[in-house]
Coordinates of C-alpha atoms in Angstrom, one line a residue:
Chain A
X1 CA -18.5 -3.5 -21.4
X2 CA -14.9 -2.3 -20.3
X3 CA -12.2 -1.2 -23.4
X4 CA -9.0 -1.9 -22.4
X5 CA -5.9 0.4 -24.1
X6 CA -3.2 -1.9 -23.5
X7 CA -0.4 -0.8 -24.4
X8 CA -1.0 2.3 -21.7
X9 CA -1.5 -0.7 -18.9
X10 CA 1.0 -0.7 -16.4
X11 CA -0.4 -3.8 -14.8
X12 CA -0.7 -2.6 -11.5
X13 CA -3.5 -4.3 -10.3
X14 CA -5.5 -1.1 -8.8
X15 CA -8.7 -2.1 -11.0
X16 CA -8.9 -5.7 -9.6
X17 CA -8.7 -4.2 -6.1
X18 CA -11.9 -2.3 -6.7
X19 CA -13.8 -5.3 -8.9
X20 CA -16.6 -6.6 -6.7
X21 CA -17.2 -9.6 -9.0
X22 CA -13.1 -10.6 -9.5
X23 CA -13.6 -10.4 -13.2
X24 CA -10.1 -8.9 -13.7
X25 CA -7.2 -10.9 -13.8
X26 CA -3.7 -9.3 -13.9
X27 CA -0.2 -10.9 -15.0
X28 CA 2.7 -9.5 -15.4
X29 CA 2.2 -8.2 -18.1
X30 CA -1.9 -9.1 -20.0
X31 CA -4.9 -7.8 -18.5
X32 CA -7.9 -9.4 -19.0
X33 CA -11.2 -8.9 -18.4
X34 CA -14.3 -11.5 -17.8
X35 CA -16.9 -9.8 -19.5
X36 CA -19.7 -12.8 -18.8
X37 CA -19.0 -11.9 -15.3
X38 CA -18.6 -8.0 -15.2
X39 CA -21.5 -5.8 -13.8
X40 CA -20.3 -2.8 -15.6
X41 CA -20.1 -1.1 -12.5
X42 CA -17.3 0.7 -13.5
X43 CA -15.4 1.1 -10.6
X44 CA -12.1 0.3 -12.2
X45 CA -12.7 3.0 -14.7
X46 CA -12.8 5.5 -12.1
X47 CA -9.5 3.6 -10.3
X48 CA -7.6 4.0 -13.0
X49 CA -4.5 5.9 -12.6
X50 CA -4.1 6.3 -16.5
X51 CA -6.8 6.2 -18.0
X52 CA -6.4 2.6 -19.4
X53 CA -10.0 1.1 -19.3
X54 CA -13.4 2.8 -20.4
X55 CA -16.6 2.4 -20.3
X56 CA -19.1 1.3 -23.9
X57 CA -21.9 1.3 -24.5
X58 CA -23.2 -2.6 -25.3
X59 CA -25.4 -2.7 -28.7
X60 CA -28.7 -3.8 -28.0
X61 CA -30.5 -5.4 -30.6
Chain B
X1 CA 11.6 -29.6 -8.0
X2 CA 9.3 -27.5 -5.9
X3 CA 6.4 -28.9 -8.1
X4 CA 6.8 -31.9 -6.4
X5 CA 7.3 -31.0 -2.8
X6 CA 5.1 -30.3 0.3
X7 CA 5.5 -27.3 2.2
X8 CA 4.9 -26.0 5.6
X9 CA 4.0 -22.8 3.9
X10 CA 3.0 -21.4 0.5
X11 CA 3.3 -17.5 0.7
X12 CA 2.2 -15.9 -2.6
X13 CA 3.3 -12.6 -3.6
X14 CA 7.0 -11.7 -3.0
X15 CA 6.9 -8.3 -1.2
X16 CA 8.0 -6.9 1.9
X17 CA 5.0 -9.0 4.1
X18 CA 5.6 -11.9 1.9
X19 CA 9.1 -12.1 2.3
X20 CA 9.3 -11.3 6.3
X21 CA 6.5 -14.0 6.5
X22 CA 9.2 -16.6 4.5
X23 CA 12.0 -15.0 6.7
X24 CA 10.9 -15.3 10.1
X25 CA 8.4 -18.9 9.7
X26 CA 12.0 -19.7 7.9
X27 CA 14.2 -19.0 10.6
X28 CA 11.4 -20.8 13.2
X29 CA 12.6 -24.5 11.3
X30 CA 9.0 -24.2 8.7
X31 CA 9.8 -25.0 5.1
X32 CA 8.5 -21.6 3.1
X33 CA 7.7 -21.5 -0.5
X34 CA 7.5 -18.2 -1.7
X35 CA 5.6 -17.9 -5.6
X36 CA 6.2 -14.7 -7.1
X37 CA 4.5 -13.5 -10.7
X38 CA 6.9 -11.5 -11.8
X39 CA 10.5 -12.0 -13.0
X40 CA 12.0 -9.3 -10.6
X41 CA 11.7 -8.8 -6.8
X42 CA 11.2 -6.0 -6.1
X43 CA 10.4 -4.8 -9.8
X44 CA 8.5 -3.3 -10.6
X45 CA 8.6 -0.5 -7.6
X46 CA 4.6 0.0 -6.5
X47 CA 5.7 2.5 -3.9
X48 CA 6.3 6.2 -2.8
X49 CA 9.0 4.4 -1.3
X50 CA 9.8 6.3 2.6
X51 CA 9.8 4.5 6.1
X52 CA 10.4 5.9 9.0
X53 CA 13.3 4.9 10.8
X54 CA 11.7 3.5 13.9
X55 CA 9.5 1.3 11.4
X56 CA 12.7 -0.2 9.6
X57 CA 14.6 -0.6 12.7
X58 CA 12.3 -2.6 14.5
X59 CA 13.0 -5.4 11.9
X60 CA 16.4 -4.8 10.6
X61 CA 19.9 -2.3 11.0
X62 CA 19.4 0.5 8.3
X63 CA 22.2 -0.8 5.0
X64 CA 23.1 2.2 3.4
X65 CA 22.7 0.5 0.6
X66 CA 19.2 0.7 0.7
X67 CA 18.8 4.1 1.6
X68 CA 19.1 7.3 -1.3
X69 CA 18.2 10.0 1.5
X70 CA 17.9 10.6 5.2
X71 CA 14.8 12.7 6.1
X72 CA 14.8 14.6 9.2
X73 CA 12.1 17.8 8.0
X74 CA 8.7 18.1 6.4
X75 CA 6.9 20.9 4.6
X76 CA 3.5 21.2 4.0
X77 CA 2.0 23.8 1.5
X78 CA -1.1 24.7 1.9
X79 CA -3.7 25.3 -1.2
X80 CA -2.9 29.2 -0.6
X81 CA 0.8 28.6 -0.8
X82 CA 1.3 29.1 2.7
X83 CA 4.0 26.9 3.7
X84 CA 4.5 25.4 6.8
X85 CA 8.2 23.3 8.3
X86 CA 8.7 21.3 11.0
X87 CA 12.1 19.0 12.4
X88 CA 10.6 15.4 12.4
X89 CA 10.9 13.5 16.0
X90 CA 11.4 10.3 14.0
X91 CA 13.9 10.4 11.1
X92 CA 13.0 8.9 8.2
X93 CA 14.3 7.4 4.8
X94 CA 13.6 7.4 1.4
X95 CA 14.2 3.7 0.2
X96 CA 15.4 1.9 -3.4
X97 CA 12.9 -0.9 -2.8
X98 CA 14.6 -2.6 -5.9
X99 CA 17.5 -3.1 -3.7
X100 CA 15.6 -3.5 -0.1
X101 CA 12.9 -6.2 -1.7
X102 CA 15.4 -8.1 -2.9
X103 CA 17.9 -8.3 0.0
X104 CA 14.6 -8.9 2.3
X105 CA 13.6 -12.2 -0.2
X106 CA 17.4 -13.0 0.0
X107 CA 17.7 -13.0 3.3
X108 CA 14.4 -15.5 3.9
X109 CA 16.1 -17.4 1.4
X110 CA 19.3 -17.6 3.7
X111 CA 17.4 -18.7 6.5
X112 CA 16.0 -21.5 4.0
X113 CA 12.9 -20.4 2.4
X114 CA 12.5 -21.1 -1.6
X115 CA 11.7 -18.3 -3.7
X116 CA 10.1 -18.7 -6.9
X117 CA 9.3 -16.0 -9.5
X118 CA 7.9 -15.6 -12.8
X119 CA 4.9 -18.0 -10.8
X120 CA 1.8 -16.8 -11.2
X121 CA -1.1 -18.5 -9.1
X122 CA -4.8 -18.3 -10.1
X123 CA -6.4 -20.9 -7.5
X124 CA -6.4 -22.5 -4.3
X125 CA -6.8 -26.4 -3.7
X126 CA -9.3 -26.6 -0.9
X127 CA -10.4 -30.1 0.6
X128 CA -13.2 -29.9 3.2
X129 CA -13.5 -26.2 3.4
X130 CA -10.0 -26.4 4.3
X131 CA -7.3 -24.0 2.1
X132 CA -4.4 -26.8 1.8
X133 CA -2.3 -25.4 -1.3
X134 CA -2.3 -23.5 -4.6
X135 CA -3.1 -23.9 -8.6
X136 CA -0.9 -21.5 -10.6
X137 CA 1.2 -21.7 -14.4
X138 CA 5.4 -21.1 -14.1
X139 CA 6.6 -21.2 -17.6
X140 CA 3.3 -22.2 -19.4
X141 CA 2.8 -25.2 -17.4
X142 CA 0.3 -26.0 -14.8
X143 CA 1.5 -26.5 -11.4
X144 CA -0.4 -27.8 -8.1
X145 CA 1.8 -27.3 -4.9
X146 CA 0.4 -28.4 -1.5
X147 CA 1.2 -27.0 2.2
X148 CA 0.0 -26.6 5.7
X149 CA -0.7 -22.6 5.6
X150 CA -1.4 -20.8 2.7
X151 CA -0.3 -17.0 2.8
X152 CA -1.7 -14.3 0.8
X153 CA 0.7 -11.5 0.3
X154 CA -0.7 -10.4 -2.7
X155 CA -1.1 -6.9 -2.1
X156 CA -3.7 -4.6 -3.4
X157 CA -5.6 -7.0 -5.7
X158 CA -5.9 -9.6 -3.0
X159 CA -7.1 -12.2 -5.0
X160 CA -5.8 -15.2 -2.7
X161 CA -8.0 -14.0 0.4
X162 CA -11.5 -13.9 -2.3
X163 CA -10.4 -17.3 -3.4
X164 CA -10.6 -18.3 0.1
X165 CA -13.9 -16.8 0.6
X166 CA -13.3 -13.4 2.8
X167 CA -13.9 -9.9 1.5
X168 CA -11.3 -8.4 0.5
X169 CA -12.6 -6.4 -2.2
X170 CA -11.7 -2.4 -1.1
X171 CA -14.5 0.6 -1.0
X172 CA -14.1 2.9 -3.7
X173 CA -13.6 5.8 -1.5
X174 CA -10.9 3.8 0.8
X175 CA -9.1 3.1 -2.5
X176 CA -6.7 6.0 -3.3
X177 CA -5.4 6.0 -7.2
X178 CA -1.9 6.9 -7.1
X179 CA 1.0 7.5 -9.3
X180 CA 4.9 8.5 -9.1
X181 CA 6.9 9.5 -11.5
X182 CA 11.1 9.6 -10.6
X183 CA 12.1 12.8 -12.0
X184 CA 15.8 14.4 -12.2
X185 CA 17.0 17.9 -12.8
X186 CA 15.2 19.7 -10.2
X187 CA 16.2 22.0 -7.4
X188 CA 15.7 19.9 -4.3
X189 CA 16.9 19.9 -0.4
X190 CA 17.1 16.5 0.1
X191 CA 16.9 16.3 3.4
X192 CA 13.0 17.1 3.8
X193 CA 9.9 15.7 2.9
X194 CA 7.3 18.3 1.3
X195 CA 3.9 17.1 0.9
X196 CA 1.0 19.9 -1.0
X197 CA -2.5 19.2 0.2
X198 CA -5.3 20.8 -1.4
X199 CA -8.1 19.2 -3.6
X200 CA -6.4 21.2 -6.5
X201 CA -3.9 19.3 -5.7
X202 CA -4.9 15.9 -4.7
X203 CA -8.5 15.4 -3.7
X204 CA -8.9 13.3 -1.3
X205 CA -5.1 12.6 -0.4
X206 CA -1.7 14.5 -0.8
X207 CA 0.9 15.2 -3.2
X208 CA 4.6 14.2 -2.3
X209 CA 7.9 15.2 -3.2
X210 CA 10.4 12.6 -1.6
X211 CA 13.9 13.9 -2.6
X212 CA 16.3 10.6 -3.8
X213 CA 19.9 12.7 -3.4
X214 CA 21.4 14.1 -7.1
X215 CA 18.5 16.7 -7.6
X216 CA 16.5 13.7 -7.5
X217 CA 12.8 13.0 -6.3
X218 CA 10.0 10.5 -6.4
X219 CA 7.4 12.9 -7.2
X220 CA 3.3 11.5 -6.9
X221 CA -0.2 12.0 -5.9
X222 CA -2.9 9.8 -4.7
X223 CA -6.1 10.9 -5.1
X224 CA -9.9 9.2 -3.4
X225 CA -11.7 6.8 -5.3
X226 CA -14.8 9.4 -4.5
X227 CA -12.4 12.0 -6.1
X228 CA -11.6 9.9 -9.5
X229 CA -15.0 9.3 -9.9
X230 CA -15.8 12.9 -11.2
X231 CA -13.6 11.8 -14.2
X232 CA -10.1 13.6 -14.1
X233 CA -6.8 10.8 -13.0
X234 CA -4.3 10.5 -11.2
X235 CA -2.0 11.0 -14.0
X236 CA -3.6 14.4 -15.2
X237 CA -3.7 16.0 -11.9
X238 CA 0.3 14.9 -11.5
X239 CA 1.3 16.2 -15.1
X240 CA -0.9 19.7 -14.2
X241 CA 1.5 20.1 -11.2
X242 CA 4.9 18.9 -13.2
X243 CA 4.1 21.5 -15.7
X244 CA 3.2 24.3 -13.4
X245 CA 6.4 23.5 -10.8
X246 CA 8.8 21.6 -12.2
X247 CA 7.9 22.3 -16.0
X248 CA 11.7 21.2 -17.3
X249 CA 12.3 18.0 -15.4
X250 CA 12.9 15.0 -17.0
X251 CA 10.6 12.0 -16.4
X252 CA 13.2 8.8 -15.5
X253 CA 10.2 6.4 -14.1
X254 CA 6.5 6.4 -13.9
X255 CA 4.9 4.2 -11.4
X256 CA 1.2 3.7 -10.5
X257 CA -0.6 1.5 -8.4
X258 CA -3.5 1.5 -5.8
X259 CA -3.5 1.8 -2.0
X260 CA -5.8 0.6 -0.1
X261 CA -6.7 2.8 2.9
X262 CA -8.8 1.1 4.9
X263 CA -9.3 -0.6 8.8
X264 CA -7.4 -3.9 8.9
X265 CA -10.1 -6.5 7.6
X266 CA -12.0 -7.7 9.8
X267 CA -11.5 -11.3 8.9
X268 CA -7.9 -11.9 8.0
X269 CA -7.7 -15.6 8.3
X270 CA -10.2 -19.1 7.0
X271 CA -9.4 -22.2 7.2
X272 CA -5.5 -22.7 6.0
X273 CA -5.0 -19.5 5.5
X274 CA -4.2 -16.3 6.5
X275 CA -3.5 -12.7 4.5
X276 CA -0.4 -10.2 5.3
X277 CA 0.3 -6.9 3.8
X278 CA -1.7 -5.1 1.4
X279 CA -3.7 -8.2 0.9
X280 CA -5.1 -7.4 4.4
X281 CA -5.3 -4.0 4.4
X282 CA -2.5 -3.1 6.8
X283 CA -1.2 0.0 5.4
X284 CA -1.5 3.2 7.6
X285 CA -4.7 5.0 6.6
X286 CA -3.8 7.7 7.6
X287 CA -0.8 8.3 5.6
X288 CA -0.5 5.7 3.2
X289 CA 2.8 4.2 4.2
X290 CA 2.8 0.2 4.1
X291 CA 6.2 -1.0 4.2
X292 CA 6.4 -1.5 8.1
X293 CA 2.9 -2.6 8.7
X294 CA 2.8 -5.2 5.8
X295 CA 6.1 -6.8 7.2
X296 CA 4.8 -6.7 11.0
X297 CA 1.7 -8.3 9.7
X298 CA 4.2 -10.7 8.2
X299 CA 6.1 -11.3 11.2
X300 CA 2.9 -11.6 13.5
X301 CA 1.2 -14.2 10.8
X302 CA 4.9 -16.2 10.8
X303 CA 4.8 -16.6 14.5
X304 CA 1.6 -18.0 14.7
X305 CA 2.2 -20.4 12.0
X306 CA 5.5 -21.3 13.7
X307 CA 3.6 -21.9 17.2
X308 CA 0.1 -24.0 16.1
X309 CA 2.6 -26.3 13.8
X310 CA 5.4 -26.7 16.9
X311 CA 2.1 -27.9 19.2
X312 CA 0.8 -29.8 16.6
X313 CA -2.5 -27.6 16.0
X314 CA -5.0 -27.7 13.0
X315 CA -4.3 -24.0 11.2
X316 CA -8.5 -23.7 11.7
X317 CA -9.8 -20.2 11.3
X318 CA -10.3 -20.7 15.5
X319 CA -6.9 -21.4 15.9
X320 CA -5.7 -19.0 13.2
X321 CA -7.1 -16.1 15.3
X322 CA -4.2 -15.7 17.1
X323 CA -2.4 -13.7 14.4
X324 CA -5.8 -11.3 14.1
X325 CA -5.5 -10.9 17.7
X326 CA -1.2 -10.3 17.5
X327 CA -1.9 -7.9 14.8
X328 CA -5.0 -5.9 16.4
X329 CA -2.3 -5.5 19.5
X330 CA 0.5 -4.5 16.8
X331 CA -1.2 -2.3 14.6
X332 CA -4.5 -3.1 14.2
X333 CA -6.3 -1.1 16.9
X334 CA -4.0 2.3 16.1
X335 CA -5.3 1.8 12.6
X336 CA -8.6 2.3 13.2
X337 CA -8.1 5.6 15.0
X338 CA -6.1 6.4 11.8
X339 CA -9.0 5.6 9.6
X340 CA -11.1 7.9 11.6
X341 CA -8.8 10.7 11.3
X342 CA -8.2 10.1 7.8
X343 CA -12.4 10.3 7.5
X344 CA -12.1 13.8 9.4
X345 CA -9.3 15.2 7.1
X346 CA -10.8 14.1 4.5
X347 CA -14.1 16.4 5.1
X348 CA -11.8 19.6 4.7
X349 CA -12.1 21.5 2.2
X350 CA -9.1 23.9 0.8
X351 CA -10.4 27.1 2.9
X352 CA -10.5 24.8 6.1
X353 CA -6.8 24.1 5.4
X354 CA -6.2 27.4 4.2
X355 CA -7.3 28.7 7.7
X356 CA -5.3 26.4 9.9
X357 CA -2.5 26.8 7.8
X358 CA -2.0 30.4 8.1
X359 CA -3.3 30.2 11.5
X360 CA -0.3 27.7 12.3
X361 CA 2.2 29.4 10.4
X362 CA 1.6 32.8 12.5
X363 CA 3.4 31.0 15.6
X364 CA 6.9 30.9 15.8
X365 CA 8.6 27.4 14.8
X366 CA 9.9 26.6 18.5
X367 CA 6.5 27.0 19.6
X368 CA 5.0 24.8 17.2
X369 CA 4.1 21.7 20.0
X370 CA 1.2 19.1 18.7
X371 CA -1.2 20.4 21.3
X372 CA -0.9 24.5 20.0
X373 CA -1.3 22.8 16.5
X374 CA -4.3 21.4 17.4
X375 CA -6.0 24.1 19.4
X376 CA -5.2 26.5 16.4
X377 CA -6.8 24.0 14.5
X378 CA -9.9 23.7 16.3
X379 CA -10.2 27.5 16.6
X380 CA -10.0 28.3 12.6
X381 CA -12.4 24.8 12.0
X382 CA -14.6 24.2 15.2
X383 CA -16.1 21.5 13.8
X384 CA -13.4 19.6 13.7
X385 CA -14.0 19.5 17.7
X386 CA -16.5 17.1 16.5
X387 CA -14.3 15.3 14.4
X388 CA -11.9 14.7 16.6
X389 CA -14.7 14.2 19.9
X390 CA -16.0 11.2 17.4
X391 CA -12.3 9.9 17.2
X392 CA -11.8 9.6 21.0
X393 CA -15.6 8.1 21.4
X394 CA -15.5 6.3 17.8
X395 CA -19.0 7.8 16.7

């Protein structure tokens, strides 16, 4: 699963760029991200100019 | 209302493609609707922000309005320090795209295209396989618009064209992170453009100092995707160089944003619809610069809209290829020599550039010509005979 800081988002739409399932949807000002449809590839982690979205670890039961 | 019309034309996105697109289909008697998410053209600036002047001439006179410095030098530093200057054959400018975006989206609107912002679109109405309009929200209510063409101009994250069904998702390693920050108080000559490459630096790209007149400059970096993957950002490697060179400038903007270095795509058009600018990967891959390409890309795609519609022509993908084949004759083909470049430079490492550096600074500046560049070049790195052998045969 991908954390998103957002007040450290500057919405500029690098991570969806990267997202091979379009599970990212930027406005001008909300990120949000699908995660039913993420891989956790993390892609957009490493895209990141600012650090703004990590990488968790899921809980498994 | 424009919730209630038809258009010739839906172009989504409000950037320099979009807007050339709107300008010139415009100006050709098409009815353009341009839908733009956020409140501001041209805000916020996505952009190192420099053209060259033979770039912005071919479309329109250089306002001085638009223009905060005149470029007519560059200086490279190599990881060593060894620094390198040259006079540039083309000037070049660095841009307020704040004021050029918006004079660009005013001026399509002059010719008679709408523009719409604060629209944000999130689907396409498709009938038959056929892209013939867009779904999107403008003030919290849903709106459905229909038109002929649809136009993706919505740069890096290119959602329009993935809606449509082509791939426009970009490579990690074709994806550079980058950021800028605008920074005042610094010692500057602002008639040059320096650039630092070394991966201390930048990996994977280059670090820019674009001077904006009144000790001025847009300061940034873009690193490779493959670079940000070993875990240290954009941002960190910028604020390492601030400290270490510029360590009591003041911080007036930060920008960040992706750009997509990468071949043209190879399919820019489906059925009703057709992808300019970023969307379509027509920046430079070699150097990163976008602004010209994305509105010749605009240009080319508004031309062939203009012609199937005045000869009453289905915009099928078929018929749609003329714009692929416009742009391919434009930029298209030179990009891909770019790309191949770019894939050579991007093998050096900072003793490679160290080497050719001082190897190249050792001749006298008049002497400098492109061909005693490169055979210094290839005599401090011969394998970059092979590089450049697989450029000309496109191995």
């Amino acid at each position: 699963m991908i954390q998103i800081e957002e007040n450290k988002c500057d919405f500029c739409g690098c991570c969806v760029g990267v997202c091979p399932v379009d599970c990212i949807e930027v406005m001008e000002s909300i990120i949000e991200i699908d995660d039913e449809i993420c891989i956790d590839c993390d892609l957009c982690v490493f895209i990141c100019p600012i650090d703004v979205l990590s990488s968790v670890a899921t809980a498994t039961i | 209302m424009w919730q209630q019309q038809q258009f010739d034309c839906i172009v989504v996105g409000g950037g320099p493609a979009g807007t050339t697109f709107a300008q010139v289909a415009s100006r050709g008697g098409l009815s353009v609707l341009v839908l733009e998410k956020d409140r501001d053209i041209g805000m916020p600036v996505r952009c190192g922000e420099a053209i060259s002047d033979k770039g912005l001439r071919y479309f329109h006179d250089p306002d001085p309005r638009w223009i905060l410095s005149t470029i007519d030098r560059i200086k490279l530093t190599a990881p060593n320090g060894t620094e390198i200057e040259f006079d540039l054959n083309d000037k070049g400018y660095i841009l307020d795209r704040r004021i050029f975006d918006y004079d660009l989206a005013h001026m399509a609107v002059q010719e008679g295209a709408m523009v719409v912002t604060k629209a944000y679109v999130n689907g396409l109405i498709i009938d038959n396989d056929m892209v013939c309009g867009v779904k999107g929200n403008y003030l919290n209510t849903p709106f459905e618009v229909k038109a002929k063409f649809v136009i993706g101009a919505d740069g890096v994250e290119s959602r329009v064209g993935r809606w449509g069904g082509l791939r426009t998702q970009v490579k990690l390693k074709d994806m550079e992170s980058g950021i800028q920050k605008t920074v005042s108080g610094i010692e500057v000559q602002s008639n040059k453009f320096e650039f630092y490459l070394s991966r201390k630096w930048a990996p994977g790209g280059y670090l820019w100092v674009f001077p904006k007149g009144n000790k001025s400059a847009n300061i940034g970096l873009a690193i490779s995707g493959y670079f940000a993957k070993e875990g240290k950002s954009a941002q960190k490697f910028l604020d390492e160089f601030l400290q270490w060179k510029y360590p009591e400038c003041s911080v007036l903007t930060t920008v960040v944003g992706g750009i997509p270095v990468d071949k043209t795509l190879k399919c820019m058009v489906a059925d009703g619809l057709m992808l300019v600018g970023d969307a379509a990967h027509t920046v430079n891959p070699m150097t990163g610069g976008g602004i010209s390409s994305g509105m010749m890309s605009g240009m080319a795609a508004a031309e062939t809209a203009i012609e199937l519609l005045h000869n009453k022509k289905e915009p099928t993908r078929a018929n749609l290829n003329s714009y692929e084949k416009k742009w391919a004759k434009l930029r298209g083909k030179k990009h891909e020599k770019y790309y191949r470049i770019k894939e050579a430079i991007f093998r050096f490492d900072d003793d490679d550039l160290n080497r050719i550096a001082d190897g190249i600074a050792a001749v006298k500046e008049e002497d400098r010509s492109l061909m005693k560049l490169f055979s210094i070049a290839v005599s401090k790195k011969p394998t970059l005979l092979i590089d450049v052998m697989r450029l000309f045969t496109g191995l």
